[in-house]
Every structure is written in C-alpha cells, then in structure tokens.
Amino acid sequence: MGNRVGREDYEWVYTDQPHADRRKEILAKYPEIKSLMGPDPRLKWIVCMMVVTQFLAFYLVKDLDWKWVLFWTYAFGSCINHSMTLAIHEISHNTAFGNNKSMWNRYFAMFANLPIGLPYSASFKRYHLDHHRYLGGDGVDVDIPTDFEGWFFCTRFRKFVWIILQPLFYAVRPLCINPKPLSQLEMINVTVQVGFNFLLYWMWGAKPVVYMLAGSMLGMGLHPISGHFIAEHYMFLKGHETYSYYGCLNLLTFNVGYHNEHHDFPSIPGRRLPLVKKIASEYYDDLPQYSSWVRVLYDFIMDDKLSPYSRIKRKLKGDVKQE
C-alpha cells in the first residue's frame, strides 16, 4: 500500500504566475516571436485525417472478436483518442481558423470530439482559458485537484488508482470547484455527440462504441501519454509551477509537452512552440524539464513526498473574469 504522503495541503503562494512577466520580457528581447502567433493551416487537415482514421477503425472492429477489440482499444484507439483531446486543446486557442472565426473553431472542436464519444469540447474551452488566465487560482482553476483527492489519494496504491481514474476526476472536478451554467454551445455539443453515439451503435453495433468510449477512458488514465497531466504542473521541485517535456511523444500530442512555452505564448500553435524554445533558449534551457512521461508517472506514484496536493495554489485578487 505504501506510506502515507506527508503533505496535507497545497503549496500556497502569494505571487503572480510567472508566465505573464516572462512573456513580456521575451517579446521585448525577441519581437519576431509575434510572427509565430496565429492559426496553423495544417491543423484542420490533421484533425480531419484523425477523425477519418477512427471512423475506419470503428468499421474494422465491428466484426472482431472481443479480445481483439479490447487489444486494439488500448494499443491504438486510446492513443489516437488522447491525441484528439489535445487537438481539441489546440482548437480551444483558436489555432484552427484564427481568432476572427472563433465560432468555426468551436464547431470544428465538436467535429473533432465525435470519435472520443464523451461530449466535452465546449466545456473544455470555457474552463481551459480560466486555467491559463488564473493558473492555480483558488476556486477557479479546475486543473487543481480537490481537497478530497489530496486527502484520500495519499498512498502509493491510492495514487495508482487516482491515475487510472483521471478521466472521472477531470469530469467531476469542475462541478465541485467552479460550477457554471450550461451554455448553448455545451447543449449543442451534448446533443451532437449523443446523436452520433446512437448512430454508431445503430449502424455497426456495440463493439465500435466500446472501442470508442473505452479508448478514451484508458487513454486518459494509466497510459504513457497521460503522463502529461502530472508533468505539466505538479510540483516535483519546490517553487516550480510549470514543467516542459521534450520527448518523442510530442509527435503524437501537438507538442503539448512544450508547456512552459505554451503558457508563455498560448496563442502560438503547438507546431511552432519548438521555435519559441530555439529563439529564446536562454529562458527555457535551465528550467526543470522531463524526457519521459512514463518516468513521471512512476516517480509520482513511488515518491512519498508527492500527491494530488503537490500543486501551487494562490488566492485571486481583484475582479475575476471567467469564460
């Protein structure tokens, strides 16, 4: 079972997040970075290809034995569905069609949502922009685990279970920390997704539906790619709030591993984030960084100093303008 984690609260700080100041400093020194901002014309075609690939997979698994359905669910479906959630992350920053066509991005995200099976793209947009604007903000940033998560998942075995259940906690956490009224776009997202799920079942039966939903749950749980959930903001080193990962899995995840760079410049598409690091290398080379998300998961479970409480948190001051 492991020892109980000694940590009993978050790491409370009374300073602003570091990304805004670093952004100003980098832009003053390297104004050419502004040219990297704006939509990525390749993104929409990559997403369309991924959606078509999953539609083809739905057709192919409908006649397989269940053991092979489950095998391909984890070996392939979980990877592409997790990758699709990170495509939706990209689209939430308007990098598919640009800021001038924000609604195109919203509806395109719903299209990207289809092979995931769980209607979340519209809600993700609302909460994710708050995460950037108020990183670690008490009662606003729903990327921060709840007090219950920090209190209960405090042994190695419980942390292992917590990682498996990450999709559940990401779904429930906003309702506990920062509930918002249901928006029209969220209702459309749910209607479209539920309709698609029923259509898939009517056309090809239960196996594609299981492949789709189980692939999403497994891909965001105990999976190498899901190491990014822990790697991005959990405080492995005291005082460091955001960490980048520069390993090969960035190829599958739209460079979400370049996370310091992303929080410094959220309007720059993932494909161009390596250029930010190259141009302003002196700002990033000496920051703590990872080369393996699998190692991050292992260290998080086995290190008795780490738990869901290992997050930097701050009280927000002044007017809080949420999405």
One Martini backbone bead per residue (centre of mass of N, CA, C, O) as a GRO file, in nm:
protein
  323
    1MET     BB    1   0.054   0.064  -0.017
    2GLY     BB    2   0.221   0.249   0.148
    3ASN     BB    3   0.292   0.544   0.244
    4ARG     BB    4   0.205   0.829   0.364
    5VAL     BB    5   0.167   1.138   0.276
    6GLY     BB    6   0.279   1.431   0.427
    7ARG     BB    7   0.097   1.601   0.270
    8GLU     BB    8  -0.188   1.849   0.366
    9ASP     BB    9  -0.134   2.065   0.132
   10TYR     BB   10  -0.086   2.311  -0.049
   11GLU     BB   11   0.109   2.547  -0.232
   12TRP     BB   12   0.115   2.852  -0.106
   13VAL     BB   13   0.096   3.165  -0.277
   14TYR     BB   14   0.179   3.544  -0.329
   15THR     BB   15   0.216   3.521  -0.638
   16ASP     BB   16   0.241   3.542  -0.954
   17GLN     BB   17   0.254   3.414  -1.233
   18PRO     BB   18   0.535   3.376  -1.460
   19HIS     BB   19   0.432   3.413  -1.765
   20ALA     BB   20   0.379   3.716  -1.815
   21ASP     BB   21   0.664   3.827  -1.760
   22ARG     BB   22   0.816   3.647  -1.962
   23ARG     BB   23   0.669   3.739  -2.213
   24LYS     BB   24   0.758   4.036  -2.205
   25GLU     BB   25   1.063   3.983  -2.209
   26ILE     BB   26   1.079   3.822  -2.473
   27LEU     BB   27   0.940   4.031  -2.664
   28ALA     BB   28   1.149   4.256  -2.615
   29LYS     BB   29   1.391   4.073  -2.731
   30TYR     BB   30   1.178   3.891  -2.938
   31PRO     BB   31   0.957   4.012  -3.162
   32GLU     BB   32   0.944   3.769  -3.375
   33ILE     BB   33   0.741   3.586  -3.216
   34LYS     BB   34   0.477   3.712  -3.325
   35SER     BB   35   0.488   3.551  -3.605
   36LEU     BB   36   0.384   3.271  -3.461
   37MET     BB   37   0.119   3.368  -3.452
   38GLY     BB   38  -0.160   3.190  -3.515
   39PRO     BB   39  -0.269   2.985  -3.733
   40ASP     BB   40  -0.275   2.638  -3.837
   41PRO     BB   41  -0.322   2.508  -4.150
   42ARG     BB   42  -0.280   2.192  -4.072
   43LEU     BB   43  -0.475   2.112  -3.843
   44LYS     BB   44  -0.748   2.046  -3.988
   45TRP     BB   45  -0.626   1.806  -4.155
   46ILE     BB   46  -0.529   1.630  -3.924
   47VAL     BB   47  -0.803   1.599  -3.785
   48CYS     BB   48  -0.954   1.473  -4.021
   49MET     BB   49  -0.771   1.225  -4.040
   50MET     BB   50  -0.830   1.118  -3.755
   51VAL     BB   51  -1.133   1.082  -3.782
   52VAL     BB   52  -1.126   0.888  -4.023
   53THR     BB   53  -0.957   0.671  -3.884
   54GLN     BB   54  -1.171   0.607  -3.665
   55PHE     BB   55  -1.400   0.532  -3.855
   56LEU     BB   56  -1.248   0.291  -3.972
   57ALA     BB   57  -1.211   0.144  -3.702
   58PHE     BB   58  -1.509   0.100  -3.643
   59TYR     BB   59  -1.550  -0.089  -3.886
   60LEU     BB   60  -1.325  -0.305  -3.819
   61VAL     BB   61  -1.427  -0.392  -3.515
   62LYS     BB   62  -1.722  -0.515  -3.558
   63ASP     BB   63  -1.588  -0.826  -3.641
   64LEU     BB   64  -1.441  -0.875  -3.388
   65ASP     BB   65  -1.318  -1.002  -3.134
   66TRP     BB   66  -1.314  -0.895  -2.814
   67LYS     BB   67  -1.008  -0.927  -2.761
   68TRP     BB   68  -0.936  -0.736  -3.008
   69VAL     BB   69  -1.087  -0.491  -2.926
   70LEU     BB   70  -0.926  -0.445  -2.662
   71PHE     BB   71  -0.648  -0.430  -2.782
   72TRP     BB   72  -0.703  -0.186  -2.987
   73THR     BB   73  -0.799   0.012  -2.780
   74TYR     BB   74  -0.515   0.043  -2.639
   75ALA     BB   75  -0.303   0.042  -2.882
   76PHE     BB   76  -0.482   0.275  -3.051
   77GLY     BB   77  -0.739   0.429  -2.952
   78SER     BB   78  -0.609   0.572  -2.704
   79CYS     BB   79  -0.404   0.741  -2.862
   80ILE     BB   80  -0.594   0.897  -3.060
   81ASN     BB   81  -0.789   1.011  -2.844
   82HIS     BB   82  -0.583   1.171  -2.685
   83SER     BB   83  -0.486   1.334  -2.924
   84MET     BB   84  -0.767   1.465  -2.973
   85THR     BB   85  -0.778   1.625  -2.707
   86LEU     BB   86  -0.525   1.801  -2.801
   87ALA     BB   87  -0.662   1.921  -3.044
   88ILE     BB   88  -0.880   2.066  -2.878
   89HIS     BB   89  -0.680   2.236  -2.728
   90GLU     BB   90  -0.584   2.388  -2.974
   91ILE     BB   91  -0.867   2.497  -3.069
   92SER     BB   92  -0.924   2.666  -2.805
   93HIS     BB   93  -0.694   2.878  -2.934
   94ASN     BB   94  -0.770   2.931  -3.242
   95THR     BB   95  -0.565   2.743  -3.447
   96ALA     BB   96  -0.746   2.670  -3.699
   97PHE     BB   97  -0.900   2.983  -3.781
   98GLY     BB   98  -0.888   3.191  -3.573
   99ASN     BB   99  -1.017   3.468  -3.405
  100ASN     BB  100  -1.224   3.559  -3.641
  101LYS     BB  101  -1.328   3.230  -3.616
  102SER     BB  102  -1.447   3.113  -3.343
  103MET     BB  103  -1.694   2.933  -3.428
  104TRP     BB  104  -1.541   2.743  -3.606
  105ASN     BB  105  -1.377   2.624  -3.373
  106ARG     BB  106  -1.613   2.514  -3.203
  107TYR     BB  107  -1.733   2.319  -3.425
  108PHE     BB  108  -1.471   2.168  -3.485
  109ALA     BB  109  -1.442   2.049  -3.202
  110MET     BB  110  -1.699   1.874  -3.225
  111PHE     BB  111  -1.588   1.705  -3.455
  112ALA     BB  112  -1.337   1.601  -3.294
  113ASN     BB  113  -1.522   1.466  -3.063
  114LEU     BB  114  -1.667   1.218  -3.187
  115PRO     BB  115  -1.443   0.973  -3.137
  116ILE     BB  116  -1.460   0.999  -2.814
  117GLY     BB  117  -1.787   1.017  -2.696
  118LEU     BB  118  -1.732   1.268  -2.507
  119PRO     BB  119  -1.889   1.568  -2.422
  120TYR     BB  120  -1.628   1.844  -2.397
  121SER     BB  121  -1.533   2.087  -2.577
  122ALA     BB  122  -1.700   2.330  -2.467
  123SER     BB  123  -1.610   2.311  -2.169
  124PHE     BB  124  -1.307   2.321  -2.203
  125LYS     BB  125  -1.284   2.607  -2.306
  126ARG     BB  126  -1.387   2.755  -2.052
  127TYR     BB  127  -1.174   2.630  -1.843
  128HIS     BB  128  -0.897   2.667  -1.986
  129LEU     BB  129  -0.879   2.978  -1.990
  130ASP     BB  130  -0.875   3.001  -1.683
  131HIS     BB  131  -0.611   2.845  -1.641
  132HIS     BB  132  -0.437   3.062  -1.779
  133ARG     BB  133  -0.530   3.324  -1.629
  134TYR     BB  134  -0.562   3.139  -1.331
  135LEU     BB  135  -0.317   2.998  -1.222
  136GLY     BB  136  -0.403   2.841  -0.924
  137GLY     BB  137  -0.684   2.938  -0.871
  138ASP     BB  138  -0.901   2.967  -0.629
  139GLY     BB  139  -1.204   2.839  -0.758
  140VAL     BB  140  -1.108   2.819  -1.085
  141ASP     BB  141  -0.887   2.604  -1.118
  142VAL     BB  142  -0.967   2.271  -1.234
  143ASP     BB  143  -0.668   2.140  -1.233
  144ILE     BB  144  -0.709   2.130  -0.938
  145PRO     BB  145  -0.736   1.942  -0.692
  146THR     BB  146  -0.912   1.835  -0.451
  147ASP     BB  147  -0.923   1.779  -0.120
  148PHE     BB  148  -1.003   1.484  -0.143
  149GLU     BB  149  -0.771   1.391  -0.324
  150GLY     BB  150  -0.541   1.477  -0.132
  151TRP     BB  151  -0.640   1.307   0.117
  152PHE     BB  152  -0.691   1.011  -0.009
  153PHE     BB  153  -0.444   1.009  -0.229
  154CYS     BB  154  -0.173   0.903  -0.007
  155THR     BB  155  -0.078   0.648  -0.158
  156ARG     BB  156   0.048   0.447  -0.384
  157PHE     BB  157  -0.210   0.294  -0.454
  158ARG     BB  158  -0.399   0.543  -0.469
  159LYS     BB  159  -0.244   0.689  -0.691
  160PHE     BB  160  -0.284   0.471  -0.900
  161VAL     BB  161  -0.593   0.495  -0.904
  162TRP     BB  162  -0.607   0.797  -0.973
  163ILE     BB  163  -0.483   0.771  -1.255
  164ILE     BB  164  -0.700   0.585  -1.372
  165LEU     BB  165  -0.934   0.818  -1.279
  166GLN     BB  166  -0.888   1.090  -1.428
  167PRO     BB  167  -1.143   1.128  -1.608
  168LEU     BB  168  -1.340   1.153  -1.372
  169PHE     BB  169  -1.212   1.404  -1.228
  170TYR     BB  170  -1.226   1.598  -1.473
  171ALA     BB  171  -1.543   1.585  -1.482
  172VAL     BB  172  -1.616   1.659  -1.170
  173ARG     BB  173  -1.448   1.905  -1.067
  174PRO     BB  174  -1.608   2.153  -1.179
  175LEU     BB  175  -1.864   2.094  -0.996
  176CYS     BB  176  -1.697   2.153  -0.725
  177ILE     BB  177  -1.529   2.428  -0.787
  178ASN     BB  178  -1.672   2.560  -1.087
  179PRO     BB  179  -1.970   2.610  -1.151
  180LYS     BB  180  -2.167   2.631  -1.455
  181PRO     BB  181  -2.370   2.725  -1.673
  182LEU     BB  182  -2.533   2.604  -1.931
  183SER     BB  183  -2.462   2.622  -2.256
  184GLN     BB  184  -2.544   2.618  -2.582
  185LEU     BB  185  -2.287   2.471  -2.681
  186GLU     BB  186  -2.309   2.236  -2.481
  187MET     BB  187  -2.582   2.130  -2.583
  188ILE     BB  188  -2.488   2.076  -2.868
  189ASN     BB  189  -2.260   1.882  -2.799
  190VAL     BB  190  -2.439   1.667  -2.666
  191THR     BB  191  -2.637   1.616  -2.899
  192VAL     BB  192  -2.432   1.534  -3.115
  193GLN     BB  193  -2.288   1.305  -2.959
  194VAL     BB  194  -2.530   1.124  -2.891
  195GLY     BB  195  -2.622   1.089  -3.182
  196PHE     BB  196  -2.362   0.953  -3.281
  197ASN     BB  197  -2.359   0.710  -3.087
  198PHE     BB  198  -2.630   0.590  -3.186
  199LEU     BB  199  -2.551   0.563  -3.483
  200LEU     BB  200  -2.315   0.369  -3.439
  201TYR     BB  201  -2.483   0.144  -3.309
  202TRP     BB  202  -2.691   0.106  -3.542
  203MET     BB  203  -2.479   0.031  -3.766
  204TRP     BB  204  -2.230  -0.153  -3.579
  205GLY     BB  205  -2.272  -0.161  -3.281
  206ALA     BB  206  -2.095  -0.214  -2.978
  207LYS     BB  207  -1.788  -0.227  -3.044
  208PRO     BB  208  -1.729   0.068  -3.136
  209VAL     BB  209  -1.828   0.197  -2.871
  210VAL     BB  210  -1.625   0.063  -2.684
  211TYR     BB  211  -1.372   0.154  -2.831
  212MET     BB  212  -1.425   0.456  -2.791
  213LEU     BB  213  -1.475   0.486  -2.478
  214ALA     BB  214  -1.239   0.310  -2.372
  215GLY     BB  215  -1.015   0.467  -2.516
  216SER     BB  216  -1.056   0.730  -2.361
  217MET     BB  217  -1.023   0.623  -2.069
  218LEU     BB  218  -0.743   0.483  -2.107
  219GLY     BB  219  -0.583   0.727  -2.236
  220MET     BB  220  -0.647   0.908  -1.954
  221GLY     BB  221  -0.498   0.713  -1.774
  222LEU     BB  222  -0.309   0.434  -1.788
  223HIS     BB  223  -0.079   0.613  -1.978
  224PRO     BB  224   0.183   0.752  -2.127
  225ILE     BB  225   0.040   1.020  -2.218
  226SER     BB  226  -0.085   1.092  -1.926
  227GLY     BB  227   0.175   1.221  -1.803
  228HIS     BB  228   0.104   1.523  -1.864
  229PHE     BB  229  -0.083   1.583  -1.626
  230ILE     BB  230   0.160   1.576  -1.420
  231ALA     BB  231   0.400   1.733  -1.560
  232GLU     BB  232   0.298   2.031  -1.592
  233HIS     BB  233   0.216   2.115  -1.246
  234TYR     BB  234   0.363   1.934  -1.062
  235MET     BB  235   0.562   1.959  -0.762
  236PHE     BB  236   0.878   1.833  -0.778
  237LEU     BB  237   0.981   2.130  -0.737
  238LYS     BB  238   1.022   2.379  -0.544
  239GLY     BB  239   0.853   2.658  -0.706
  240HIS     BB  240   0.763   2.485  -0.955
  241GLU     BB  241   0.480   2.507  -1.184
  242THR     BB  242   0.620   2.451  -1.470
  243TYR     BB  243   0.665   2.189  -1.724
  244SER     BB  244   0.872   2.037  -1.959
  245TYR     BB  245   0.861   1.824  -2.257
  246TYR     BB  246   1.115   1.659  -2.498
  247GLY     BB  247   0.985   1.417  -2.626
  248CYS     BB  248   0.841   1.197  -2.866
  249LEU     BB  249   0.528   1.240  -2.781
  250ASN     BB  250   0.486   1.515  -2.924
  251LEU     BB  251   0.402   1.390  -3.203
  252LEU     BB  252   0.103   1.304  -3.067
  253THR     BB  253   0.050   1.611  -2.893
  254PHE     BB  254   0.107   1.896  -3.014
  255ASN     BB  255   0.336   1.990  -2.810
  256VAL     BB  256   0.242   1.990  -2.499
  257GLY     BB  257   0.525   1.964  -2.360
  258TYR     BB  258   0.557   2.274  -2.425
  259HIS     BB  259   0.450   2.431  -2.149
  260ASN     BB  260   0.594   2.690  -2.096
  261GLU     BB  261   0.558   2.799  -2.382
  262HIS     BB  262   0.248   2.788  -2.382
  263HIS     BB  263   0.198   2.982  -2.135
  264ASP     BB  264   0.350   3.219  -2.261
  265PHE     BB  265   0.212   3.125  -2.571
  266PRO     BB  266  -0.112   3.042  -2.641
  267SER     BB  267  -0.123   3.160  -2.956
  268ILE     BB  268   0.076   2.935  -3.021
  269PRO     BB  269   0.120   2.677  -3.191
  270GLY     BB  270   0.256   2.372  -3.135
  271ARG     BB  271   0.438   2.356  -3.396
  272ARG     BB  272   0.600   2.641  -3.292
  273LEU     BB  273   0.731   2.599  -3.005
  274PRO     BB  274   1.026   2.515  -3.077
  275LEU     BB  275   1.095   2.806  -3.174
  276VAL     BB  276   1.079   2.944  -2.906
  277LYS     BB  277   1.308   2.783  -2.773
  278LYS     BB  278   1.524   2.860  -2.984
  279ILE     BB  279   1.516   3.171  -2.956
  280ALA     BB  280   1.465   3.149  -2.613
  281SER     BB  281   1.669   2.946  -2.464
  282GLU     BB  282   1.761   3.097  -2.193
  283TYR     BB  283   1.458   3.058  -2.062
  284TYR     BB  284   1.453   2.713  -2.078
  285ASP     BB  285   1.712   2.533  -2.031
  286ASP     BB  286   1.708   2.578  -1.692
  287LEU     BB  287   1.455   2.439  -1.665
  288PRO     BB  288   1.264   2.213  -1.561
  289GLN     BB  289   1.263   1.876  -1.711
  290TYR     BB  290   1.147   1.627  -1.944
  291SER     BB  291   1.183   1.278  -2.112
  292SER     BB  292   0.946   1.115  -1.936
  293TRP     BB  293   0.620   1.017  -1.867
  294VAL     BB  294   0.658   0.745  -1.732
  295ARG     BB  295   0.848   0.849  -1.509
  296VAL     BB  296   0.647   1.042  -1.386
  297LEU     BB  297   0.443   0.831  -1.293
  298TYR     BB  298   0.633   0.668  -1.117
  299ASP     BB  299   0.732   0.895  -0.927
  300PHE     BB  300   0.457   0.981  -0.820
  301ILE     BB  301   0.388   0.709  -0.685
  302MET     BB  302   0.675   0.649  -0.521
  303ASP     BB  303   0.671   0.934  -0.402
  304ASP     BB  304   0.598   1.037  -0.071
  305LYS     BB  305   0.594   1.362  -0.143
  306LEU     BB  306   0.366   1.294  -0.349
  307SER     BB  307   0.053   1.451  -0.461
  308PRO     BB  308  -0.238   1.617  -0.527
  309TYR     BB  309  -0.110   1.855  -0.340
  310SER     BB  310   0.128   1.914  -0.564
  311ARG     BB  311   0.029   2.235  -0.573
  312ILE     BB  312  -0.001   2.548  -0.684
  313LYS     BB  313  -0.158   2.813  -0.490
  314ARG     BB  314  -0.398   3.097  -0.521
  315LYS     BB  315  -0.519   3.395  -0.438
  316LEU     BB  316  -0.749   3.605  -0.569
  317LYS     BB  317  -0.750   3.934  -0.710
  318GLY     BB  318  -1.003   4.099  -0.780
  319ASP     BB  319  -1.126   4.068  -1.081
  320VAL     BB  320  -1.303   3.781  -1.213
  321LYS     BB  321  -1.286   3.672  -1.554
  322GLN     BB  322  -1.486   3.449  -1.698
  323GLU     BB  323  -1.613   3.223  -1.944
   0.00000   0.00000   0.00000
